[in-house]
């Protein structure tokens, strides 16, 4: 198990290098020159623009710029310096990251609380009105854009009903509308996956055997069917959590939440390349760690996978002996 975790951590290195290279290349392809904005806009003189370009190292060839950035990142953990504030990008990213992670955690908890029970109910009541209604609502949740749903939530709950605040992130009341906005789409996906996985499991022979032994339906569903259906559910929950970290960019902008997503949007508008690169890299690291945690949860959800890890360890030990 430990060797597997170490192997996955090492596999993250080329993934992060690839992410960094792609983001760096896209930043360079973006129209506009950050030196012009930092020198004072269109009113800046060519001499001032050239001075700023020289200070930022923008006159160096692109391979040299990427090499210098990667060298500072690897050797010193330096994500660069923000063009706008002259502060280290790492400090600015870590200041806003907890807000984005909090929003993603609250949203995924809401999605799991809605999605898994609804999916189980739809599976055990297949083709009933409950099944049709839940799948219809799930289809709407998957199809509805987050930015439109966020605007509708603000219009209904904040402006008309005046139940909840429309913007900010200063207490649990402020979390409800953003979490509802991005959590419902994930809940719809989790519902569909839970239903599909449960339908596949409850038709198996061991489920019929458990019922024939006289076990209650609750025990059959929770201890036998759900436990064996958890692998694809855990997978989709992990993927959705990673997606929520990235998807929070739009939601944070709609609700004016001072998180990493809105910070990156502002940095893109200002062509603040180090902030964009640092923010994307941080999200890529978190997403990779979430995927690693999901893989490790497989062993706890399914004893067969845990025994597979142990079997590999014993085989490697015997081969070395």
PDB file of C-alpha atoms in Angstrom:
ATOM      1  CA  UNK A   1       0.000   0.000   0.000  1.00  0.00           C
ATOM      2  CA  UNK A   2       2.788   2.412   0.896  1.00  0.00           C
ATOM      3  CA  UNK A   3       4.626   1.626  -2.326  1.00  0.00           C
ATOM      4  CA  UNK A   4       1.433   2.289  -4.260  1.00  0.00           C
ATOM      5  CA  UNK A   5       0.990   5.698  -2.590  1.00  0.00           C
ATOM      6  CA  UNK A   6       4.635   6.595  -3.268  1.00  0.00           C
ATOM      7  CA  UNK A   7       4.245   5.518  -6.885  1.00  0.00           C
ATOM      8  CA  UNK A   8       1.174   7.693  -7.305  1.00  0.00           C
ATOM      9  CA  UNK A   9       2.954  10.665  -5.724  1.00  0.00           C
ATOM     10  CA  UNK A  10       5.833  10.261  -8.178  1.00  0.00           C
ATOM     11  CA  UNK A  11       3.365  10.028 -11.057  1.00  0.00           C
ATOM     12  CA  UNK A  12       2.007  13.427 -10.030  1.00  0.00           C
ATOM     13  CA  UNK A  13       5.291  15.093 -11.016  1.00  0.00           C
ATOM     14  CA  UNK A  14       4.938  14.764 -14.834  1.00  0.00           C
ATOM     15  CA  UNK A  15       1.246  15.661 -14.530  1.00  0.00           C
ATOM     16  CA  UNK A  16       2.041  18.907 -12.703  1.00  0.00           C
ATOM     17  CA  UNK A  17       4.869  19.718 -15.135  1.00  0.00           C
ATOM     18  CA  UNK A  18       2.461  19.205 -18.026  1.00  0.00           C
ATOM     19  CA  UNK A  19      -0.172  21.415 -16.386  1.00  0.00           C
ATOM     20  CA  UNK A  20       2.401  24.129 -15.755  1.00  0.00           C
ATOM     21  CA  UNK A  21       3.673  23.968 -19.355  1.00  0.00           C
ATOM     22  CA  UNK A  22       0.168  24.157 -20.817  1.00  0.00           C
ATOM     23  CA  UNK A  23      -0.859  27.095 -18.611  1.00  0.00           C
ATOM     24  CA  UNK A  24       2.401  28.914 -19.346  1.00  0.00           C
ATOM     25  CA  UNK A  25       1.893  28.433 -23.087  1.00  0.00           C
ATOM     26  CA  UNK A  26      -1.736  29.601 -22.984  1.00  0.00           C
ATOM     27  CA  UNK A  27      -0.742  32.682 -20.980  1.00  0.00           C
ATOM     28  CA  UNK A  28       1.805  33.615 -23.613  1.00  0.00           C
ATOM     29  CA  UNK A  29      -0.802  33.199 -26.349  1.00  0.00           C
ATOM     30  CA  UNK A  30      -3.234  35.586 -24.651  1.00  0.00           C
ATOM     31  CA  UNK A  31      -3.612  38.944 -26.421  1.00  0.00           C
ATOM     32  CA  UNK A  32      -2.226  42.018 -24.738  1.00  0.00           C
ATOM     33  CA  UNK A  33       0.965  42.891 -22.930  1.00  0.00           C
ATOM     34  CA  UNK A  34       1.096  42.999 -19.111  1.00  0.00           C
ATOM     35  CA  UNK A  35       3.952  45.499 -19.310  1.00  0.00           C
ATOM     36  CA  UNK A  36       1.650  48.063 -20.922  1.00  0.00           C
ATOM     37  CA  UNK A  37      -0.905  47.751 -18.096  1.00  0.00           C
ATOM     38  CA  UNK A  38       1.734  47.908 -15.373  1.00  0.00           C
ATOM     39  CA  UNK A  39       3.453  50.894 -16.980  1.00  0.00           C
ATOM     40  CA  UNK A  40       0.251  52.940 -16.911  1.00  0.00           C
ATOM     41  CA  UNK A  41      -1.853  51.686 -19.794  1.00  0.00           C
ATOM     42  CA  UNK A  42      -1.975  53.090 -23.285  1.00  0.00           C
ATOM     43  CA  UNK A  43      -0.619  56.423 -22.036  1.00  0.00           C
ATOM     44  CA  UNK A  44       2.735  54.820 -21.094  1.00  0.00           C
ATOM     45  CA  UNK A  45       5.764  55.718 -23.143  1.00  0.00           C
ATOM     46  CA  UNK A  46       7.736  53.033 -25.033  1.00  0.00           C
ATOM     47  CA  UNK A  47      10.674  53.619 -22.668  1.00  0.00           C
ATOM     48  CA  UNK A  48       8.542  52.914 -19.583  1.00  0.00           C
ATOM     49  CA  UNK A  49       7.047  49.794 -21.198  1.00  0.00           C
ATOM     50  CA  UNK A  50      10.487  48.513 -22.109  1.00  0.00           C
ATOM     51  CA  UNK A  51      11.729  49.140 -18.558  1.00  0.00           C
ATOM     52  CA  UNK A  52       8.842  47.111 -17.110  1.00  0.00           C
ATOM     53  CA  UNK A  53       9.410  44.299 -19.601  1.00  0.00           C
ATOM     54  CA  UNK A  54      13.064  44.163 -18.615  1.00  0.00           C
ATOM     55  CA  UNK A  55      12.220  44.098 -14.891  1.00  0.00           C
ATOM     56  CA  UNK A  56       9.751  41.235 -15.342  1.00  0.00           C
ATOM     57  CA  UNK A  57      12.025  39.277 -17.655  1.00  0.00           C
ATOM     58  CA  UNK A  58       9.495  39.381 -20.475  1.00  0.00           C
ATOM     59  CA  UNK A  59      12.224  40.129 -23.029  1.00  0.00           C
ATOM     60  CA  UNK A  60      13.805  36.713 -22.451  1.00  0.00           C
ATOM     61  CA  UNK A  61      12.968  33.908 -24.888  1.00  0.00           C
ATOM     62  CA  UNK A  62       9.966  31.817 -23.827  1.00  0.00           C
ATOM     63  CA  UNK A  63      12.019  28.664 -23.023  1.00  0.00           C
ATOM     64  CA  UNK A  64      14.241  30.762 -20.749  1.00  0.00           C
ATOM     65  CA  UNK A  65      11.216  32.292 -19.004  1.00  0.00           C
ATOM     66  CA  UNK A  66       9.706  28.847 -18.415  1.00  0.00           C
ATOM     67  CA  UNK A  67      13.031  27.420 -17.210  1.00  0.00           C
ATOM     68  CA  UNK A  68      13.556  30.263 -14.725  1.00  0.00           C
ATOM     69  CA  UNK A  69      10.019  29.895 -13.392  1.00  0.00           C
ATOM     70  CA  UNK A  70      10.294  26.100 -13.076  1.00  0.00           C
ATOM     71  CA  UNK A  71      13.734  26.375 -11.431  1.00  0.00           C
ATOM     72  CA  UNK A  72      12.447  28.764  -8.771  1.00  0.00           C
ATOM     73  CA  UNK A  73       9.404  26.558  -8.197  1.00  0.00           C
ATOM     74  CA  UNK A  74      11.385  23.333  -7.800  1.00  0.00           C
ATOM     75  CA  UNK A  75      14.365  24.630  -5.837  1.00  0.00           C
ATOM     76  CA  UNK A  76      12.689  27.234  -3.645  1.00  0.00           C
ATOM     77  CA  UNK A  77       8.950  26.513  -3.892  1.00  0.00           C
ATOM     78  CA  UNK A  78       8.562  29.988  -5.370  1.00  0.00           C
ATOM     79  CA  UNK A  79       5.384  30.507  -7.407  1.00  0.00           C
ATOM     80  CA  UNK A  80       6.603  33.898  -8.551  1.00  0.00           C
ATOM     81  CA  UNK A  81       5.667  37.444  -7.645  1.00  0.00           C
ATOM     82  CA  UNK A  82       2.361  39.100  -8.463  1.00  0.00           C
ATOM     83  CA  UNK A  83       2.700  41.830 -11.071  1.00  0.00           C
ATOM     84  CA  UNK A  84      -0.003  43.914  -9.404  1.00  0.00           C
ATOM     85  CA  UNK A  85       0.841  43.765  -5.685  1.00  0.00           C
ATOM     86  CA  UNK A  86       4.536  42.725  -5.818  1.00  0.00           C
ATOM     87  CA  UNK A  87       3.745  40.104  -3.172  1.00  0.00           C
ATOM     88  CA  UNK A  88       4.680  36.407  -3.442  1.00  0.00           C
ATOM     89  CA  UNK A  89       2.021  34.493  -5.344  1.00  0.00           C
ATOM     90  CA  UNK A  90       2.150  31.670  -2.792  1.00  0.00           C
ATOM     91  CA  UNK A  91       0.999  34.024  -0.021  1.00  0.00           C
ATOM     92  CA  UNK A  92      -1.831  35.466  -2.097  1.00  0.00           C
ATOM     93  CA  UNK A  93      -3.009  32.029  -3.246  1.00  0.00           C
ATOM     94  CA  UNK A  94      -2.918  30.479   0.236  1.00  0.00           C
ATOM     95  CA  UNK A  95      -4.859  33.438   1.656  1.00  0.00           C
ATOM     96  CA  UNK A  96      -7.781  32.745  -0.692  1.00  0.00           C
ATOM     97  CA  UNK A  97      -7.524  28.962  -1.042  1.00  0.00           C
ATOM     98  CA  UNK A  98      -9.337  28.140   2.258  1.00  0.00           C
ATOM     99  CA  UNK A  99     -12.419  30.013   1.045  1.00  0.00           C
ATOM    100  CA  UNK A 100     -12.538  28.012  -2.192  1.00  0.00           C
ATOM    101  CA  UNK A 101     -11.900  24.715  -0.383  1.00  0.00           C
ATOM    102  CA  UNK A 102     -14.625  25.534   2.171  1.00  0.00           C
ATOM    103  CA  UNK A 103     -17.104  26.237  -0.613  1.00  0.00           C
ATOM    104  CA  UNK A 104     -16.163  22.990  -2.384  1.00  0.00           C
ATOM    105  CA  UNK A 105     -16.421  20.909   0.822  1.00  0.00           C
ATOM    106  CA  UNK A 106     -19.828  22.352   1.773  1.00  0.00           C
ATOM    107  CA  UNK A 107     -21.056  21.823  -1.786  1.00  0.00           C
ATOM    108  CA  UNK A 108     -19.882  18.214  -2.041  1.00  0.00           C
ATOM    109  CA  UNK A 109     -21.388  17.381   1.365  1.00  0.00           C
ATOM    110  CA  UNK A 110     -24.687  18.826   0.148  1.00  0.00           C
ATOM    111  CA  UNK A 111     -24.367  16.876  -3.106  1.00  0.00           C
ATOM    112  CA  UNK A 112     -23.653  13.596  -1.298  1.00  0.00           C
ATOM    113  CA  UNK A 113     -26.482  14.158   1.196  1.00  0.00           C
ATOM    114  CA  UNK A 114     -28.920  14.641  -1.680  1.00  0.00           C
ATOM    115  CA  UNK A 115     -27.472  12.391  -4.356  1.00  0.00           C
ATOM    116  CA  UNK A 116     -26.810   9.071  -2.621  1.00  0.00           C
ATOM    117  CA  UNK A 117     -30.156   8.687  -0.788  1.00  0.00           C
ATOM    118  CA  UNK A 118     -32.062   9.811  -3.894  1.00  0.00           C
ATOM    119  CA  UNK A 119     -30.122   7.386  -6.085  1.00  0.00           C
ATOM    120  CA  UNK A 120     -30.747   4.484  -3.690  1.00  0.00           C
ATOM    121  CA  UNK A 121     -34.455   5.299  -3.510  1.00  0.00           C
ATOM    122  CA  UNK A 122     -34.694   5.502  -7.296  1.00  0.00           C
ATOM    123  CA  UNK A 123     -32.973   2.123  -7.673  1.00  0.00           C
ATOM    124  CA  UNK A 124     -35.140   0.223  -5.201  1.00  0.00           C
ATOM    125  CA  UNK A 125     -38.285   1.910  -6.613  1.00  0.00           C
ATOM    126  CA  UNK A 126     -37.324   1.552 -10.262  1.00  0.00           C
ATOM    127  CA  UNK A 127     -39.874   2.873 -12.802  1.00  0.00           C
ATOM    128  CA  UNK A 128     -42.058   4.287 -10.022  1.00  0.00           C
ATOM    129  CA  UNK A 129     -43.121   7.925  -9.890  1.00  0.00           C
ATOM    130  CA  UNK A 130     -40.297   8.546  -7.398  1.00  0.00           C
ATOM    131  CA  UNK A 131     -37.785   7.208  -9.910  1.00  0.00           C
ATOM    132  CA  UNK A 132     -39.181   9.269 -12.780  1.00  0.00           C
ATOM    133  CA  UNK A 133     -39.341  12.461 -10.721  1.00  0.00           C
ATOM    134  CA  UNK A 134     -35.832  12.116  -9.300  1.00  0.00           C
ATOM    135  CA  UNK A 135     -34.313  11.330 -12.701  1.00  0.00           C
ATOM    136  CA  UNK A 136     -36.171  14.262 -14.234  1.00  0.00           C
ATOM    137  CA  UNK A 137     -34.870  16.632 -11.582  1.00  0.00           C
ATOM    138  CA  UNK A 138     -31.376  15.127 -11.976  1.00  0.00           C
ATOM    139  CA  UNK A 139     -31.495  15.755 -15.726  1.00  0.00           C
ATOM    140  CA  UNK A 140     -32.430  19.382 -15.103  1.00  0.00           C
ATOM    141  CA  UNK A 141     -29.620  19.706 -12.548  1.00  0.00           C
ATOM    142  CA  UNK A 142     -27.030  18.336 -14.980  1.00  0.00           C
ATOM    143  CA  UNK A 143     -28.229  20.550 -17.825  1.00  0.00           C
ATOM    144  CA  UNK A 144     -28.560  23.837 -15.913  1.00  0.00           C
ATOM    145  CA  UNK A 145     -25.516  26.157 -16.174  1.00  0.00           C
ATOM    146  CA  UNK A 146     -24.131  27.186 -12.805  1.00  0.00           C
ATOM    147  CA  UNK A 147     -23.948  30.884 -13.608  1.00  0.00           C
ATOM    148  CA  UNK A 148     -27.626  30.972 -14.628  1.00  0.00           C
ATOM    149  CA  UNK A 149     -28.714  29.027 -11.558  1.00  0.00           C
ATOM    150  CA  UNK A 150     -26.653  31.351  -9.363  1.00  0.00           C
ATOM    151  CA  UNK A 151     -28.344  34.409 -10.829  1.00  0.00           C
ATOM    152  CA  UNK A 152     -31.775  32.825 -10.366  1.00  0.00           C
ATOM    153  CA  UNK A 153     -30.950  31.947  -6.734  1.00  0.00           C
ATOM    154  CA  UNK A 154     -29.912  35.544  -6.064  1.00  0.00           C
ATOM    155  CA  UNK A 155     -33.039  36.865  -7.752  1.00  0.00           C
ATOM    156  CA  UNK A 156     -35.423  34.584  -5.816  1.00  0.00           C
ATOM    157  CA  UNK A 157     -33.862  34.093  -2.389  1.00  0.00           C
ATOM    158  CA  UNK A 158     -31.904  37.331  -1.967  1.00  0.00           C
ATOM    159  CA  UNK A 159     -33.911  39.984  -3.842  1.00  0.00           C
ATOM    160  CA  UNK A 160     -37.535  38.809  -3.824  1.00  0.00           C
ATOM    161  CA  UNK A 161     -37.758  36.753  -0.626  1.00  0.00           C
ATOM    162  CA  UNK A 162     -34.832  38.471   1.185  1.00  0.00           C
ATOM    163  CA  UNK A 163     -34.016  35.255   3.039  1.00  0.00           C
ATOM    164  CA  UNK A 164     -30.293  35.066   2.296  1.00  0.00           C
ATOM    165  CA  UNK A 165     -27.454  37.465   1.437  1.00  0.00           C
ATOM    166  CA  UNK A 166     -26.625  37.877  -2.249  1.00  0.00           C
ATOM    167  CA  UNK A 167     -22.842  38.182  -2.049  1.00  0.00           C
ATOM    168  CA  UNK A 168     -19.850  37.707   0.217  1.00  0.00           C
ATOM    169  CA  UNK A 169     -18.618  34.813   2.313  1.00  0.00           C
ATOM    170  CA  UNK A 170     -18.688  35.981   5.919  1.00  0.00           C
ATOM    171  CA  UNK A 171     -20.732  33.314   7.684  1.00  0.00           C
ATOM    172  CA  UNK A 172     -22.776  30.169   7.180  1.00  0.00           C
ATOM    173  CA  UNK A 173     -25.710  32.176   5.785  1.00  0.00           C
ATOM    174  CA  UNK A 174     -23.455  33.288   2.931  1.00  0.00           C
ATOM    175  CA  UNK A 175     -22.514  29.688   2.102  1.00  0.00           C
ATOM    176  CA  UNK A 176     -26.037  28.479   1.317  1.00  0.00           C
ATOM    177  CA  UNK A 177     -26.688  30.024  -2.101  1.00  0.00           C
ATOM    178  CA  UNK A 178     -23.217  29.330  -3.580  1.00  0.00           C
ATOM    179  CA  UNK A 179     -23.222  25.748  -2.227  1.00  0.00           C
ATOM    180  CA  UNK A 180     -26.723  25.214  -3.569  1.00  0.00           C
ATOM    181  CA  UNK A 181     -25.674  26.576  -6.953  1.00  0.00           C
ATOM    182  CA  UNK A 182     -22.729  24.264  -7.571  1.00  0.00           C
ATOM    183  CA  UNK A 183     -23.836  21.423  -5.290  1.00  0.00           C
ATOM    184  CA  UNK A 184     -27.083  20.625  -7.097  1.00  0.00           C
ATOM    185  CA  UNK A 185     -25.393  19.825 -10.405  1.00  0.00           C
ATOM    186  CA  UNK A 186     -22.991  17.464  -8.624  1.00  0.00           C
ATOM    187  CA  UNK A 187     -25.914  15.969  -6.691  1.00  0.00           C
ATOM    188  CA  UNK A 188     -27.614  15.195 -10.003  1.00  0.00           C
ATOM    189  CA  UNK A 189     -24.539  13.358 -11.317  1.00  0.00           C
ATOM    190  CA  UNK A 190     -24.107  11.437  -8.046  1.00  0.00           C
ATOM    191  CA  UNK A 191     -27.800  10.492  -8.098  1.00  0.00           C
ATOM    192  CA  UNK A 192     -27.556   9.044 -11.590  1.00  0.00           C
ATOM    193  CA  UNK A 193     -24.376   7.112 -10.784  1.00  0.00           C
ATOM    194  CA  UNK A 194     -25.773   5.781  -7.482  1.00  0.00           C
ATOM    195  CA  UNK A 195     -28.952   4.586  -9.196  1.00  0.00           C
ATOM    196  CA  UNK A 196     -27.014   2.887 -12.002  1.00  0.00           C
ATOM    197  CA  UNK A 197     -24.578   1.198  -9.628  1.00  0.00           C
ATOM    198  CA  UNK A 198     -27.320   0.066  -7.233  1.00  0.00           C
ATOM    199  CA  UNK A 199     -29.424  -1.370 -10.065  1.00  0.00           C
ATOM    200  CA  UNK A 200     -26.471  -3.452 -11.163  1.00  0.00           C
ATOM    201  CA  UNK A 201     -25.821  -4.757  -7.659  1.00  0.00           C
ATOM    202  CA  UNK A 202     -29.356  -5.520  -6.454  1.00  0.00           C
ATOM    203  CA  UNK A 203     -29.824  -7.971  -9.327  1.00  0.00           C
ATOM    204  CA  UNK A 204     -26.908 -10.126  -8.170  1.00  0.00           C
ATOM    205  CA  UNK A 205     -27.389 -13.613  -6.719  1.00  0.00           C
ATOM    206  CA  UNK A 206     -25.988 -12.770  -3.281  1.00  0.00           C
ATOM    207  CA  UNK A 207     -28.653 -10.074  -2.835  1.00  0.00           C
ATOM    208  CA  UNK A 208     -31.384 -12.649  -3.531  1.00  0.00           C
ATOM    209  CA  UNK A 209     -29.650 -15.019  -1.121  1.00  0.00           C
ATOM    210  CA  UNK A 210     -29.560 -12.334   1.599  1.00  0.00           C
ATOM    211  CA  UNK A 211     -33.273 -11.735   1.158  1.00  0.00           C
ATOM    212  CA  UNK A 212     -33.964 -15.489   1.180  1.00  0.00           C
ATOM    213  CA  UNK A 213     -32.148 -15.767   4.537  1.00  0.00           C
ATOM    214  CA  UNK A 214     -34.770 -13.460   6.013  1.00  0.00           C
ATOM    215  CA  UNK A 215     -32.660 -10.318   6.369  1.00  0.00           C
ATOM    216  CA  UNK A 216     -34.608  -7.092   6.480  1.00  0.00           C
ATOM    217  CA  UNK A 217     -34.679  -4.918   3.374  1.00  0.00           C
ATOM    218  CA  UNK A 218     -32.792  -2.174   5.230  1.00  0.00           C
ATOM    219  CA  UNK A 219     -29.920  -4.538   6.054  1.00  0.00           C
ATOM    220  CA  UNK A 220     -29.855  -5.921   2.512  1.00  0.00           C
ATOM    221  CA  UNK A 221     -29.667  -2.466   0.968  1.00  0.00           C
ATOM    222  CA  UNK A 222     -27.234  -0.783   3.389  1.00  0.00           C
ATOM    223  CA  UNK A 223     -24.868  -3.636   4.340  1.00  0.00           C
ATOM    224  CA  UNK A 224     -24.854  -5.704   1.155  1.00  0.00           C
ATOM    225  CA  UNK A 225     -26.003  -3.718  -1.870  1.00  0.00           C
ATOM    226  CA  UNK A 226     -24.679  -0.239  -1.041  1.00  0.00           C
ATOM    227  CA  UNK A 227     -21.320  -1.471   0.200  1.00  0.00           C
ATOM    228  CA  UNK A 228     -20.682  -3.321  -3.056  1.00  0.00           C
ATOM    229  CA  UNK A 229     -21.924  -0.400  -5.143  1.00  0.00           C
ATOM    230  CA  UNK A 230     -19.643   2.151  -3.466  1.00  0.00           C
ATOM    231  CA  UNK A 231     -16.635   1.946  -5.815  1.00  0.00           C
ATOM    232  CA  UNK A 232     -18.149   3.877  -8.757  1.00  0.00           C
ATOM    233  CA  UNK A 233     -19.932   6.201  -6.315  1.00  0.00           C
ATOM    234  CA  UNK A 234     -16.661   7.057  -4.541  1.00  0.00           C
ATOM    235  CA  UNK A 235     -15.051   7.643  -7.935  1.00  0.00           C
ATOM    236  CA  UNK A 236     -17.685  10.092  -9.104  1.00  0.00           C
ATOM    237  CA  UNK A 237     -17.730  11.902  -5.734  1.00  0.00           C
ATOM    238  CA  UNK A 238     -13.961  12.376  -5.924  1.00  0.00           C
ATOM    239  CA  UNK A 239     -14.175  13.646  -9.490  1.00  0.00           C
ATOM    240  CA  UNK A 240     -17.007  16.001  -8.576  1.00  0.00           C
ATOM    241  CA  UNK A 241     -15.051  17.395  -5.631  1.00  0.00           C
ATOM    242  CA  UNK A 242     -12.141  18.186  -7.935  1.00  0.00           C
ATOM    243  CA  UNK A 243     -14.547  19.697 -10.449  1.00  0.00           C
ATOM    244  CA  UNK A 244     -16.104  21.860  -7.732  1.00  0.00           C
ATOM    245  CA  UNK A 245     -12.703  23.378  -6.971  1.00  0.00           C
ATOM    246  CA  UNK A 246     -12.407  24.466 -10.588  1.00  0.00           C
ATOM    247  CA  UNK A 247     -16.100  25.147 -11.087  1.00  0.00           C
ATOM    248  CA  UNK A 248     -16.101  27.504  -8.131  1.00  0.00           C
ATOM    249  CA  UNK A 249     -14.414  30.061 -10.401  1.00  0.00           C
ATOM    250  CA  UNK A 250     -17.722  31.029 -12.027  1.00  0.00           C
ATOM    251  CA  UNK A 251     -19.735  30.784  -8.814  1.00  0.00           C
ATOM    252  CA  UNK A 252     -17.280  32.924  -6.854  1.00  0.00           C
ATOM    253  CA  UNK A 253     -17.528  35.572  -9.552  1.00  0.00           C
ATOM    254  CA  UNK A 254     -21.351  35.538  -9.518  1.00  0.00           C
ATOM    255  CA  UNK A 255     -21.558  35.773  -5.714  1.00  0.00           C
ATOM    256  CA  UNK A 256     -18.505  38.057  -5.300  1.00  0.00           C
ATOM    257  CA  UNK A 257     -16.788  35.520  -3.034  1.00  0.00           C
ATOM    258  CA  UNK A 258     -13.162  36.453  -2.231  1.00  0.00           C
ATOM    259  CA  UNK A 259     -11.802  33.026  -3.106  1.00  0.00           C
ATOM    260  CA  UNK A 260      -9.141  31.662  -5.410  1.00  0.00           C
ATOM    261  CA  UNK A 261     -11.503  31.428  -8.386  1.00  0.00           C
ATOM    262  CA  UNK A 262     -12.448  35.107  -8.419  1.00  0.00           C
ATOM    263  CA  UNK A 263      -8.833  36.003  -7.723  1.00  0.00           C
ATOM    264  CA  UNK A 264      -7.732  34.071 -10.827  1.00  0.00           C
ATOM    265  CA  UNK A 265     -10.444  35.681 -12.973  1.00  0.00           C
ATOM    266  CA  UNK A 266      -9.215  39.124 -11.907  1.00  0.00           C
ATOM    267  CA  UNK A 267      -5.634  38.043 -12.613  1.00  0.00           C
ATOM    268  CA  UNK A 268      -6.583  36.872 -16.116  1.00  0.00           C
ATOM    269  CA  UNK A 269      -8.207  40.222 -16.847  1.00  0.00           C
ATOM    270  CA  UNK A 270      -5.074  42.021 -15.613  1.00  0.00           C
ATOM    271  CA  UNK A 271      -2.764  39.559 -17.438  1.00  0.00           C
ATOM    272  CA  UNK A 272      -1.115  38.791 -14.127  1.00  0.00           C
ATOM    273  CA  UNK A 273       0.515  35.597 -15.408  1.00  0.00           C
ATOM    274  CA  UNK A 274       2.303  34.420 -12.215  1.00  0.00           C
ATOM    275  CA  UNK A 275      -0.986  34.477 -10.271  1.00  0.00           C
ATOM    276  CA  UNK A 276      -2.794  32.486 -12.974  1.00  0.00           C
ATOM    277  CA  UNK A 277      -0.010  29.913 -13.159  1.00  0.00           C
ATOM    278  CA  UNK A 278       0.277  29.608  -9.387  1.00  0.00           C
ATOM    279  CA  UNK A 279      -3.485  29.286  -8.900  1.00  0.00           C
ATOM    280  CA  UNK A 280      -3.898  26.615 -11.574  1.00  0.00           C
ATOM    281  CA  UNK A 281      -0.905  24.692 -10.253  1.00  0.00           C
ATOM    282  CA  UNK A 282      -2.296  24.753  -6.708  1.00  0.00           C
ATOM    283  CA  UNK A 283      -5.685  23.477  -7.921  1.00  0.00           C
ATOM    284  CA  UNK A 284      -3.940  20.748  -9.934  1.00  0.00           C
ATOM    285  CA  UNK A 285      -2.044  19.602  -6.824  1.00  0.00           C
ATOM    286  CA  UNK A 286      -5.254  19.471  -4.773  1.00  0.00           C
ATOM    287  CA  UNK A 287      -7.084  17.615  -7.544  1.00  0.00           C
ATOM    288  CA  UNK A 288      -4.271  15.059  -7.770  1.00  0.00           C
ATOM    289  CA  UNK A 289      -4.295  14.563  -3.995  1.00  0.00           C
ATOM    290  CA  UNK A 290      -8.077  14.083  -4.054  1.00  0.00           C
ATOM    291  CA  UNK A 291      -7.675  11.381  -6.703  1.00  0.00           C
ATOM    292  CA  UNK A 292      -5.024   9.692  -4.558  1.00  0.00           C
ATOM    293  CA  UNK A 293      -7.346   9.759  -1.533  1.00  0.00           C
ATOM    294  CA  UNK A 294     -10.127   8.261  -3.666  1.00  0.00           C
ATOM    295  CA  UNK A 295      -7.862   5.392  -4.717  1.00  0.00           C
ATOM    296  CA  UNK A 296      -6.959   4.759  -1.085  1.00  0.00           C
ATOM    297  CA  UNK A 297     -10.638   4.773  -0.098  1.00  0.00           C
ATOM    298  CA  UNK A 298     -11.221   1.899  -2.509  1.00  0.00           C
ATOM    299  CA  UNK A 299      -9.294  -0.373  -0.167  1.00  0.00           C
ATOM    300  CA  UNK A 300     -11.558   0.511   2.756  1.00  0.00           C
ATOM    301  CA  UNK A 301     -14.750   0.238   0.723  1.00  0.00           C
ATOM    302  CA  UNK A 302     -13.900  -3.088  -0.919  1.00  0.00           C
ATOM    303  CA  UNK A 303     -11.885  -5.712   1.026  1.00  0.00           C
ATOM    304  CA  UNK A 304     -10.956  -7.407  -2.263  1.00  0.00           C
ATOM    305  CA  UNK A 305      -8.899  -4.377  -3.302  1.00  0.00           C
ATOM    306  CA  UNK A 306      -7.184  -4.264   0.098  1.00  0.00           C
ATOM    307  CA  UNK A 307      -6.280  -7.945  -0.191  1.00  0.00           C
ATOM    308  CA  UNK A 308      -4.959  -7.232  -3.697  1.00  0.00           C
ATOM    309  CA  UNK A 309      -2.568  -4.602  -2.283  1.00  0.00           C
ATOM    310  CA  UNK A 310      -1.440  -7.046   0.426  1.00  0.00           C
ATOM    311  CA  UNK A 311      -1.013  -9.820  -2.131  1.00  0.00           C
ATOM    312  CA  UNK A 312       1.241  -7.651  -4.260  1.00  0.00           C
ATOM    313  CA  UNK A 313       3.328  -6.707  -1.217  1.00  0.00           C
ATOM    314  CA  UNK A 314       3.795 -10.379  -0.243  1.00  0.00           C
ATOM    315  CA  UNK A 315       4.699 -11.318  -3.817  1.00  0.00           C
ATOM    316  CA  UNK A 316       7.283  -8.555  -4.042  1.00  0.00           C
ATOM    317  CA  UNK A 317       8.761  -9.584  -0.681  1.00  0.00           C
ATOM    318  CA  UNK A 318       9.036 -13.219  -1.752  1.00  0.00           C
ATOM    319  CA  UNK A 319      10.612 -12.211  -5.067  1.00  0.00           C
ATOM    320  CA  UNK A 320      13.210 -10.084  -3.290  1.00  0.00           C
ATOM    321  CA  UNK A 321      13.972 -12.928  -0.895  1.00  0.00           C
TER     322      UNK A 321
END
